[in-house]
CSV table of C-alpha atoms in Angstrom, one decimal:
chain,number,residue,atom,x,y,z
A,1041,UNK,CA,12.3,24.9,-0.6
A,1042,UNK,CA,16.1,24.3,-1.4
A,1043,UNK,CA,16.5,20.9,-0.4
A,1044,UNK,CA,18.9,18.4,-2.7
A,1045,UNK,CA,17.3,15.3,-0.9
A,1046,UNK,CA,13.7,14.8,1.0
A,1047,UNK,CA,14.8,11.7,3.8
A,1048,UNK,CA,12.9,13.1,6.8
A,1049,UNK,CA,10.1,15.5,7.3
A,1050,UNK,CA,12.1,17.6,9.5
A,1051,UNK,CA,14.0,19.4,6.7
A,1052,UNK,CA,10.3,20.9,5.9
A,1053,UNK,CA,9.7,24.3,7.5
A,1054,UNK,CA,6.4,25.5,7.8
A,1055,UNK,CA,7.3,27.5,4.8
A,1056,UNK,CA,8.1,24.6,2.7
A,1057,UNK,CA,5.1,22.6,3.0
A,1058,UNK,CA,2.8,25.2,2.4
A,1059,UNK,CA,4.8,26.2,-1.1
A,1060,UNK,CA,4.8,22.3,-1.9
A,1061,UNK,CA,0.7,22.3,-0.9
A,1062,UNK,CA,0.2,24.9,-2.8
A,1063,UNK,CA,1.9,23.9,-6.0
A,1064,UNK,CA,0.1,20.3,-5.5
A,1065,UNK,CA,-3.5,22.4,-5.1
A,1066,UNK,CA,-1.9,23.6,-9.4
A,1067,UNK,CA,-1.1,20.4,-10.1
A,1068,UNK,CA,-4.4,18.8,-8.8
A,1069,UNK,CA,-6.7,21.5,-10.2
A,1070,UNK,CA,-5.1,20.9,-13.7
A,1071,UNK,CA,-5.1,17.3,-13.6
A,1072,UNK,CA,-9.2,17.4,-12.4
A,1073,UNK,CA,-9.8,20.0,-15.5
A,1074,UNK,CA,-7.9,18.2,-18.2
A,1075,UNK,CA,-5.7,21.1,-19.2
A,1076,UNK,CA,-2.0,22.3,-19.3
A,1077,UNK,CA,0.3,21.1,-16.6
A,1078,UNK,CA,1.9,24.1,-14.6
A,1079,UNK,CA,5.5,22.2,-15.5
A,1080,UNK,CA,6.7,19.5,-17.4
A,1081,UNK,CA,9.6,17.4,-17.6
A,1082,UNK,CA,9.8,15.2,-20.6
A,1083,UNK,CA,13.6,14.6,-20.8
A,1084,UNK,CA,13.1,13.4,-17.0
A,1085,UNK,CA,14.1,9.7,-15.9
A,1086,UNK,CA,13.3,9.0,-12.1
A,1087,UNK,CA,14.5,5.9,-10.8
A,1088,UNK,CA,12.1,3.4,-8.5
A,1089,UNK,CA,14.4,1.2,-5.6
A,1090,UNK,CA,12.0,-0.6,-3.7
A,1091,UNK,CA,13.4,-3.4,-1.1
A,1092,UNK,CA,10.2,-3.9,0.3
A,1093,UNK,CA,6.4,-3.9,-1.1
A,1094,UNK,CA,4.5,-0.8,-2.2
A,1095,UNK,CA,1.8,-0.4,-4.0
A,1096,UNK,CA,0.6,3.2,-3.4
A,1097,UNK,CA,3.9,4.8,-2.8
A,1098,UNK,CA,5.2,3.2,-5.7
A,1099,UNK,CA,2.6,3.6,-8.1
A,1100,UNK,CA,1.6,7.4,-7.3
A,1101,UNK,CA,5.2,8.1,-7.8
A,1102,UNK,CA,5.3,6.4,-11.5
A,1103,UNK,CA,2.2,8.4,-12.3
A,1104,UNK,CA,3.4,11.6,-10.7
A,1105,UNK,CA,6.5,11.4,-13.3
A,1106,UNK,CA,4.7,10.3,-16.3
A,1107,UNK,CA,2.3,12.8,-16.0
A,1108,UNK,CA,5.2,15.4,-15.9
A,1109,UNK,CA,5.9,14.3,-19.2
A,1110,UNK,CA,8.9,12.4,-18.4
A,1111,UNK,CA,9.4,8.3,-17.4
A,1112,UNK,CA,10.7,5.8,-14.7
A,1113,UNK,CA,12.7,3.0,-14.6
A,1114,UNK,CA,12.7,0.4,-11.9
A,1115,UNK,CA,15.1,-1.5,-9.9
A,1116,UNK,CA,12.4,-4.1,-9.6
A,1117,UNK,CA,12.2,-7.0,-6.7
A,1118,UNK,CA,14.9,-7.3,-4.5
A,1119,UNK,CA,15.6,-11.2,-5.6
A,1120,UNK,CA,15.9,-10.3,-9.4
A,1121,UNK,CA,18.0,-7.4,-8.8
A,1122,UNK,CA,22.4,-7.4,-7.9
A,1123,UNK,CA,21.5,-7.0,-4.3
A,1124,UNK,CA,20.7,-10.5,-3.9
A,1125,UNK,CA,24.6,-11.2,-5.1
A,1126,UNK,CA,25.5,-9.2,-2.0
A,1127,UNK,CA,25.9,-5.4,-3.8
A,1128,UNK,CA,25.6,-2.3,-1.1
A,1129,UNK,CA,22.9,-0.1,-1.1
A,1130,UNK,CA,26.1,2.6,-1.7
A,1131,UNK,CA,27.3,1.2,-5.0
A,1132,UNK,CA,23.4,0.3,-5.8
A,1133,UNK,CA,22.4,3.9,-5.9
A,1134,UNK,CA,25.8,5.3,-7.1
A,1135,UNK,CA,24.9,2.7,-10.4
A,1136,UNK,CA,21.5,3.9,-10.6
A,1137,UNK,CA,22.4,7.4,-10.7
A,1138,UNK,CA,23.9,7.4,-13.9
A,1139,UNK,CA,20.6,6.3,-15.6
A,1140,UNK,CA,18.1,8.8,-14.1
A,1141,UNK,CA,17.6,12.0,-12.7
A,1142,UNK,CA,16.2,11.3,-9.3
A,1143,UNK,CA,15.8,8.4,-7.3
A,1144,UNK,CA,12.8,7.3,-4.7
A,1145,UNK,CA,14.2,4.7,-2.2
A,1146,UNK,CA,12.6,2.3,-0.2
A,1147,UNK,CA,14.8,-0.5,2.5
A,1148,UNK,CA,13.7,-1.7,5.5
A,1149,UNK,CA,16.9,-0.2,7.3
A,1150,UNK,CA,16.8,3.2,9.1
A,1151,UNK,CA,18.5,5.8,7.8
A,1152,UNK,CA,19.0,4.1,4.7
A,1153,UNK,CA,18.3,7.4,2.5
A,1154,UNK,CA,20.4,9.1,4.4
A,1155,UNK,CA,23.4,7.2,4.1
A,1156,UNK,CA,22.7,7.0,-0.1
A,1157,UNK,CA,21.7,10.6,-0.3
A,1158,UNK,CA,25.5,10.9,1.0
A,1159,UNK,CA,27.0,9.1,-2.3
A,1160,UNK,CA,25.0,10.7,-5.0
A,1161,UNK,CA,23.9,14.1,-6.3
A,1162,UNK,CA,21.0,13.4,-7.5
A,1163,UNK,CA,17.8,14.2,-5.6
A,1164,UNK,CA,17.1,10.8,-3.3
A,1165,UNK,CA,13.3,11.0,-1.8
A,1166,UNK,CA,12.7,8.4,1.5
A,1167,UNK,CA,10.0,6.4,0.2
A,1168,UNK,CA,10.2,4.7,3.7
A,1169,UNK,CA,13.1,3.8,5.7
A,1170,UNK,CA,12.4,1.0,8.3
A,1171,UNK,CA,10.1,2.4,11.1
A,1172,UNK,CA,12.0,5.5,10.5
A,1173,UNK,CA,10.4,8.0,8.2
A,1174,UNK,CA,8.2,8.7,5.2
A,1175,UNK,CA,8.1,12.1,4.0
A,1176,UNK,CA,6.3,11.8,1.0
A,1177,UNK,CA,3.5,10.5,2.8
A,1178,UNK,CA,3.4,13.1,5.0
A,1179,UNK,CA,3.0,15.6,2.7
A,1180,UNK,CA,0.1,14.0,0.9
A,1181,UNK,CA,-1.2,13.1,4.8
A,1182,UNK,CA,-1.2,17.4,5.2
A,1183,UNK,CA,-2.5,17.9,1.8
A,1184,UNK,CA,-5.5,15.9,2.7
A,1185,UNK,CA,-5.8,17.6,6.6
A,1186,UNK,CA,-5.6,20.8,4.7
A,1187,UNK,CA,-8.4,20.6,2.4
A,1188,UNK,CA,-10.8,19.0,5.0
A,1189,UNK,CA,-10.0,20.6,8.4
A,1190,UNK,CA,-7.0,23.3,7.9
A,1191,UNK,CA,-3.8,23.0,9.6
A,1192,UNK,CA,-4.1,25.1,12.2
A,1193,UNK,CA,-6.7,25.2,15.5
A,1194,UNK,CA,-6.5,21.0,14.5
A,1195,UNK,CA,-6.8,18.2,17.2
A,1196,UNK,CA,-6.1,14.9,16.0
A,1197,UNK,CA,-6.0,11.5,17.2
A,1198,UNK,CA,-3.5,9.4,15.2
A,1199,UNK,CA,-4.6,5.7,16.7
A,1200,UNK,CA,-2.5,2.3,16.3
A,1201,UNK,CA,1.2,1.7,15.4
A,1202,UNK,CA,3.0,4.4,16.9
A,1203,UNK,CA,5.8,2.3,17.4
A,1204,UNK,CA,6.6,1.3,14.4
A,1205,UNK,CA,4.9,3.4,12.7
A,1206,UNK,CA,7.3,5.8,10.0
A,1207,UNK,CA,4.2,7.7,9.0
A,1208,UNK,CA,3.1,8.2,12.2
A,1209,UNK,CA,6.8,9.4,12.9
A,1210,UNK,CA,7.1,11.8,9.9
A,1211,UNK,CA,3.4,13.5,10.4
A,1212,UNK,CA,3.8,14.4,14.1
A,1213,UNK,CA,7.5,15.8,13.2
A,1214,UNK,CA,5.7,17.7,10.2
A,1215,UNK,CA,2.6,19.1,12.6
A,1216,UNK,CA,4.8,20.8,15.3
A,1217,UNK,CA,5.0,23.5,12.2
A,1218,UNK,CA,1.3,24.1,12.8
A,1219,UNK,CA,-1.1,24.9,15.5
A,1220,UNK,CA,-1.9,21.2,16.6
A,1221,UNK,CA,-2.7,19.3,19.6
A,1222,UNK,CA,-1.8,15.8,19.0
A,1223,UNK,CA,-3.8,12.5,20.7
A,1224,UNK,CA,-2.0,9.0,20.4
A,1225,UNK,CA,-3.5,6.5,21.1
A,1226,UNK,CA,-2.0,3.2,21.2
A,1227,UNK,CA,-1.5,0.0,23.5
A,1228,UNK,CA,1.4,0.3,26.3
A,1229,UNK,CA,3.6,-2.0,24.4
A,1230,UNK,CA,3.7,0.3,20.7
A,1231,UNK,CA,3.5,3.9,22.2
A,1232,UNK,CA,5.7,6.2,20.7
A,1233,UNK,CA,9.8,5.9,20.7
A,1234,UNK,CA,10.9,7.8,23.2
A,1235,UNK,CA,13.3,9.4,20.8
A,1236,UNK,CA,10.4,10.6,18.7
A,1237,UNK,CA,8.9,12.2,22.2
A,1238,UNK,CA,11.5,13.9,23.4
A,1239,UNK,CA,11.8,15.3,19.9
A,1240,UNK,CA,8.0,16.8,19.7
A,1241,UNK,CA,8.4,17.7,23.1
A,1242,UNK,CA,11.5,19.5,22.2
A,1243,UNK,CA,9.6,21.3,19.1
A,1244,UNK,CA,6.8,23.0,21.6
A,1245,UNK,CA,4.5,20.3,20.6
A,1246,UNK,CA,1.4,19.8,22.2
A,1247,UNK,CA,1.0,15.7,22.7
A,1248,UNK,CA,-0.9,13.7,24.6
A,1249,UNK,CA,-1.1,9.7,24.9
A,1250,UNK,CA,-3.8,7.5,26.0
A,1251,UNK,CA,-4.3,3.6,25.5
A,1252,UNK,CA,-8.9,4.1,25.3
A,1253,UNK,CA,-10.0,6.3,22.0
A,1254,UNK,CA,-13.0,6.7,23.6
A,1255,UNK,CA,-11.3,9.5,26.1
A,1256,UNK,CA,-10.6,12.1,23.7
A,1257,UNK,CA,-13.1,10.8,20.2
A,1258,UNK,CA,-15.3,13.7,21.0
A,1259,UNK,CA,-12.7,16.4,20.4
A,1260,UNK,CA,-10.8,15.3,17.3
A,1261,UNK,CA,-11.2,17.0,14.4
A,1262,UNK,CA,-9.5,14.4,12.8
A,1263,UNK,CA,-8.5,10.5,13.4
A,1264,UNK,CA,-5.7,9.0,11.4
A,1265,UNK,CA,-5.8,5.9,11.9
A,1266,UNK,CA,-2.7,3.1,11.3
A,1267,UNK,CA,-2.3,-1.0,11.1
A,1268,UNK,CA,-0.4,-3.2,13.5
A,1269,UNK,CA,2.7,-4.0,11.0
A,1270,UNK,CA,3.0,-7.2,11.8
A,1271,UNK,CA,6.1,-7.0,9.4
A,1272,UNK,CA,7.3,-5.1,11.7
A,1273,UNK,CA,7.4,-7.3,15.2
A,1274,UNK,CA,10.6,-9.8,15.9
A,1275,UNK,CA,8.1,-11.8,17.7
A,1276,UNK,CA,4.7,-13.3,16.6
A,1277,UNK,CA,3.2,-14.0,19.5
A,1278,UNK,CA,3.8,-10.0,20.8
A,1279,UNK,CA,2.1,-9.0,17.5
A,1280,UNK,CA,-0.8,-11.2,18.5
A,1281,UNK,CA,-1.2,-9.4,21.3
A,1282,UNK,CA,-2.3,-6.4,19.8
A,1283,UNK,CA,-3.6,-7.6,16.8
A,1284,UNK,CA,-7.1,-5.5,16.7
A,1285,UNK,CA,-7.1,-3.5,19.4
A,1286,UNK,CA,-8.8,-0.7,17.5
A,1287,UNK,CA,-11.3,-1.0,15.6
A,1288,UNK,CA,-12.8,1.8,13.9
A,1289,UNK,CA,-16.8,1.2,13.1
A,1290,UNK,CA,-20.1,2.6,12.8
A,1291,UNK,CA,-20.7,2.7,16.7
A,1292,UNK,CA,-16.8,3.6,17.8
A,1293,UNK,CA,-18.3,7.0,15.5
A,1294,UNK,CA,-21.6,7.3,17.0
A,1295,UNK,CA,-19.6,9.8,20.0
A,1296,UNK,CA,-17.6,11.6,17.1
A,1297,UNK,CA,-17.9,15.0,15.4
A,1298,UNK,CA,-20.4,14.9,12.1
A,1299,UNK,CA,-17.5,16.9,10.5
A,1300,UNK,CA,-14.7,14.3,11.8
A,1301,UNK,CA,-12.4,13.1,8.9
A,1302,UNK,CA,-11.1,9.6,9.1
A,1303,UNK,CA,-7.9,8.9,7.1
A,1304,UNK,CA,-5.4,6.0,7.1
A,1305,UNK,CA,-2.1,5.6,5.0
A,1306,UNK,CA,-3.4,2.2,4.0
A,1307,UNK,CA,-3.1,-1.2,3.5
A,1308,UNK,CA,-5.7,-1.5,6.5
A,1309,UNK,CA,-6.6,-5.4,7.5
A,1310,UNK,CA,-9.7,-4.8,10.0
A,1311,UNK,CA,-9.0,-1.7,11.7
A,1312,UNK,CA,-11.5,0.1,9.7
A,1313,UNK,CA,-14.9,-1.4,9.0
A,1314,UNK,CA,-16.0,-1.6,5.8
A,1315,UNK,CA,-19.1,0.2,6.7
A,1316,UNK,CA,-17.2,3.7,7.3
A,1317,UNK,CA,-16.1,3.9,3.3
A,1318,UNK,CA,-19.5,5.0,2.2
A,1319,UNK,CA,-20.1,7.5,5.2
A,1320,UNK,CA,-18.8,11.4,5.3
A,1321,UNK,CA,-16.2,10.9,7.5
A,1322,UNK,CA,-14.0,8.6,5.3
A,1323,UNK,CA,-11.2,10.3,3.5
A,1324,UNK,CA,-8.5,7.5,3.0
A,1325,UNK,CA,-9.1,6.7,-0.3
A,1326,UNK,CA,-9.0,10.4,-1.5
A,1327,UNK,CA,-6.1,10.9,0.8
A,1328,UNK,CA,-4.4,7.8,-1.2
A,1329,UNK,CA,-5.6,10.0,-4.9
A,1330,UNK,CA,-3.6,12.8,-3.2
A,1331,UNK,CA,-0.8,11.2,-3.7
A,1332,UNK,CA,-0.3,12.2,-7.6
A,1333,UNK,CA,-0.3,15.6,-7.1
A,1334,UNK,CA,1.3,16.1,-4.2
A,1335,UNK,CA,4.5,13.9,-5.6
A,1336,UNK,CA,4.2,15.6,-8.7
A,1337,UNK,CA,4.8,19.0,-6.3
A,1338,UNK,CA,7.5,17.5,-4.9
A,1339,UNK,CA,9.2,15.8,-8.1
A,1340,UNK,CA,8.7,19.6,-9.8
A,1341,UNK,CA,10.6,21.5,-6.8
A,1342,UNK,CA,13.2,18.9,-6.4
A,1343,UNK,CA,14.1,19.3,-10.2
A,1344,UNK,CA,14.0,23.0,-10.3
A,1345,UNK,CA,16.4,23.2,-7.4
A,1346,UNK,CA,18.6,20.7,-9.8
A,1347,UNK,CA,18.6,22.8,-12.7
């Protein structure tokens, strides 16, 4: 991998991801065993710019570097920070470059870490851009895939937000690398941009959409499953229209696989029942775990490529 930046999951070949798997499978074997770290970074600052909420992303991220050995330092909330006087994100992350060694950027805008990867040298990860991409995610999304299903011969349903949805976006751009046929499922109204489409379409991939789960349940091998963002929506009552479409419950599983592996990106509101947490097929909460490794991956090949 000799990337400066990570903004999209495109820049990953299949090449890439399996080295930054690979060196997560180190860094989580390590961590689970209680011994030496494959790398550490002590003198390392990495810098958190969040404009919208995180929990997961935000927090995996801070753990990630501090259990390289080095630190963080955060922008903190958008109303406490110099964008509320009316700074740009350009002179924002140009500032923040001077105090840390990396940078992990969340806005709301698309393309926003693109544009800010343009005005520093220091790596810039996409913590989330808008409904545009997330690319960290993904990478802790194929982790997960990988150690319960493989990568290759996969069928998967990814149900929900596909409108809207930036992991959804960033995961089906990251799969045409592999040997995957791809179910969305979704109402009408939040099917997948057509620009996202034409570009799996483009890649050779092998996609399918339907508006009923219950058409292609049987085959998956693996159903991610996403929330309506009601964030998201410029209009209320169209979010209230799909508002719990899907629901994912005992009986929706009753005509699944026995080896099917449920994930989600979370936060989830009702889309998946309680009931499913306890059950084999729920994976979303080691999936979210993942996330330390596989940033601590990332982090370590980002700074090499630095050095």
């Amino acid at each position: 991998m000799r990337q400066d930046h990570l903004v999209a999951a495109g820049q990953l070949s299949r090449a890439d991801v399996e080295r930054l798997l690979d060196r997560a499978a180190e860094f989580d074997a390590a961590l689970d065993a209680g011994g030496d770290l494959p790398a550490s970074y002590p003198e390392k600052l990495l810098a958190l710019c969040f404009y919208e909420p995180s929990t997961r992303t935000k927090m995996s991220f801070e753990a990630a570097m501090k259990r390289l050995g080095g630190d963080v330092v955060d922008m903190g909330g958008v109303d406490a920070s110099s964008v509320k006087k009316g700074e740009s994100l350009a002179d924002t992350v140009r500032v923040i470059e001077g105090y840390a060694d990396g940078l992990v950027l969340r806005h709301p805008r698309e393309g926003a870490a693109k544009m800010a990867a343009e005005f520093v040298d220091a790596p810039v990860i996409n913590a989330g851009d808008g409904a545009g991409h997330h690319p960290s995610q993904t990478l802790l999304d194929l982790y997960t895939i990988r150690e319960s299903a493989g990568l290759d011969d996969l069928t998967i349903g990814i149900v929900g937000d596909l409108k809207y949805g930036r992991t959804v976006h960033s995961l089906a751009t990251a799969l045409t690398e592999f040997d995957a046929r791809m179910h969305f499922v979704s109402p009408e109204s939040l099917r997948l941009p057509r620009s996202v489409r034409f570009d799996l379409h483009e890649a050779g991939a092998q996609v399918r959409e339907h508006t009923e789960l219950e058409e292609v349940l049987p085959e998956l091998d693996v159903l991610y499953v996403t929330r309506i963002q009601r964030e998201r929506f410029p209009d209320e009552d169209e979010y209230q229209k799909v508002a719990g479409e899907y629901r994912i419950d005992a009986e929706t599983l009753d005509a699944a696989r026995d080896d099917l592996t449920v994930m989600h990106p979370l936060p989830r509101v009702d889309e998946i029942a309680p009931e499913i947490d306890d059950t084999e097929h729920a994976d979303y909460f080691e999936q979210a775990h993942n996330g330390v490794p596989v940033r601590m991956a990332l982090l370590d090949l980002l700074f090499q490529n630095h050095e």
